[in-house]
Amino acid sequence: MRIQLNGDPLELPDGETVAALLTRLELTGRRVAVELNLDIVPRSQHAETTLNDGDSIEVVHAIGGG
């Protein structure tokens, strides 16, 4: 299937979850926010949220400052 990741096309296997995508991007355990089709996906739902062909995903890194 093909999705848009931060505005760029990306091919993924069918049935990929948000958690699997974050693992693929080496972002597991990092402080990130995930938006799927303009809706925020809570961290507690990453493993059960399945991606579909044509989905638009935005992954934003949380950066602390002071």
PDB file of C-alpha atoms in Angstrom:
ATOM      1  CA  MET A   1       0.000   0.000   0.000  1.00  0.00           C
ATOM      2  CA  ARG A   2       1.072   3.607  -0.423  1.00  0.00           C
ATOM      3  CA  ILE A   3       0.728   6.312   2.242  1.00  0.00           C
ATOM      4  CA  GLN A   4       1.957   9.882   2.625  1.00  0.00           C
ATOM      5  CA  LEU A   5       4.484  10.267   5.448  1.00  0.00           C
ATOM      6  CA  ASN A   6       5.205  13.898   6.311  1.00  0.00           C
ATOM      7  CA  GLY A   7       4.225  14.793   2.746  1.00  0.00           C
ATOM      8  CA  ASP A   8       6.346  12.131   1.021  1.00  0.00           C
ATOM      9  CA  PRO A   9       5.047   8.909  -0.542  1.00  0.00           C
ATOM     10  CA  LEU A  10       5.986   5.683   1.237  1.00  0.00           C
ATOM     11  CA  GLU A  11       5.269   2.051   0.302  1.00  0.00           C
ATOM     12  CA  LEU A  12       4.344  -0.217   3.221  1.00  0.00           C
ATOM     13  CA  PRO A  13       3.052  -3.778   3.552  1.00  0.00           C
ATOM     14  CA  ASP A  14      -0.710  -4.136   3.896  1.00  0.00           C
ATOM     15  CA  GLY A  15      -1.880  -4.169   7.517  1.00  0.00           C
ATOM     16  CA  GLU A  16       1.023  -2.079   8.880  1.00  0.00           C
ATOM     17  CA  THR A  17       0.230  -0.452  12.229  1.00  0.00           C
ATOM     18  CA  VAL A  18       1.340   2.922  13.540  1.00  0.00           C
ATOM     19  CA  ALA A  19       3.603   1.088  16.034  1.00  0.00           C
ATOM     20  CA  ALA A  20       5.223  -0.940  13.229  1.00  0.00           C
ATOM     21  CA  LEU A  21       5.758   2.233  11.206  1.00  0.00           C
ATOM     22  CA  LEU A  22       7.485   3.909  14.158  1.00  0.00           C
ATOM     23  CA  THR A  23       9.708   0.827  14.554  1.00  0.00           C
ATOM     24  CA  ARG A  24      10.538   0.946  10.833  1.00  0.00           C
ATOM     25  CA  LEU A  25      11.477   4.636  11.231  1.00  0.00           C
ATOM     26  CA  GLU A  26      13.576   3.813  14.333  1.00  0.00           C
ATOM     27  CA  LEU A  27      11.377   6.077  16.485  1.00  0.00           C
ATOM     28  CA  THR A  28      10.262   3.499  19.056  1.00  0.00           C
ATOM     29  CA  GLY A  29      10.486   4.945  22.567  1.00  0.00           C
ATOM     30  CA  ARG A  30      11.002   8.492  21.314  1.00  0.00           C
ATOM     31  CA  ARG A  31       8.699  11.367  22.179  1.00  0.00           C
ATOM     32  CA  VAL A  32       6.680  11.774  18.999  1.00  0.00           C
ATOM     33  CA  ALA A  33       3.169  12.814  18.100  1.00  0.00           C
ATOM     34  CA  VAL A  34       1.399  10.918  15.319  1.00  0.00           C
ATOM     35  CA  GLU A  35      -1.389  12.430  13.255  1.00  0.00           C
ATOM     36  CA  LEU A  36      -3.389  10.107  11.001  1.00  0.00           C
ATOM     37  CA  ASN A  37      -5.654  11.811   8.471  1.00  0.00           C
ATOM     38  CA  LEU A  38      -5.739  15.003  10.603  1.00  0.00           C
ATOM     39  CA  ASP A  39      -6.536  13.128  13.873  1.00  0.00           C
ATOM     40  CA  ILE A  40      -4.003  12.603  16.668  1.00  0.00           C
ATOM     41  CA  VAL A  41      -3.409   8.918  17.473  1.00  0.00           C
ATOM     42  CA  PRO A  42      -2.847   8.468  21.229  1.00  0.00           C
ATOM     43  CA  ARG A  43       0.284   6.477  22.105  1.00  0.00           C
ATOM     44  CA  SER A  44      -1.937   3.852  23.765  1.00  0.00           C
ATOM     45  CA  GLN A  45      -3.539   3.156  20.349  1.00  0.00           C
ATOM     46  CA  HIS A  46      -0.382   2.941  18.186  1.00  0.00           C
ATOM     47  CA  ALA A  47      -0.261  -0.880  18.259  1.00  0.00           C
ATOM     48  CA  GLU A  48      -3.922  -1.315  17.295  1.00  0.00           C
ATOM     49  CA  THR A  49      -4.227   1.451  14.698  1.00  0.00           C
ATOM     50  CA  THR A  50      -3.891  -0.064  11.226  1.00  0.00           C
ATOM     51  CA  LEU A  51      -2.857   2.062   8.270  1.00  0.00           C
ATOM     52  CA  ASN A  52      -4.719   1.958   4.953  1.00  0.00           C
ATOM     53  CA  ASP A  53      -3.788   2.756   1.375  1.00  0.00           C
ATOM     54  CA  GLY A  54      -3.924   6.516   0.810  1.00  0.00           C
ATOM     55  CA  ASP A  55      -3.601   7.486   4.495  1.00  0.00           C
ATOM     56  CA  SER A  56      -1.740  10.651   5.377  1.00  0.00           C
ATOM     57  CA  ILE A  57       0.583  10.415   8.392  1.00  0.00           C
ATOM     58  CA  GLU A  58       2.467  13.225  10.094  1.00  0.00           C
ATOM     59  CA  VAL A  59       5.087  12.295  12.693  1.00  0.00           C
ATOM     60  CA  VAL A  60       6.373  15.192  14.799  1.00  0.00           C
ATOM     61  CA  HIS A  61       9.270  14.959  17.257  1.00  0.00           C
ATOM     62  CA  ALA A  62       8.750  16.597  20.635  1.00  0.00           C
ATOM     63  CA  ILE A  63      11.683  18.875  21.446  1.00  0.00           C
ATOM     64  CA  GLY A  64      12.225  20.313  24.897  1.00  0.00           C
ATOM     65  CA  GLY A  65      13.667  23.717  25.491  1.00  0.00           C
ATOM     66  CA  GLY A  66      14.124  26.212  28.182  1.00  0.00           C
TER      67      GLY A  66
END
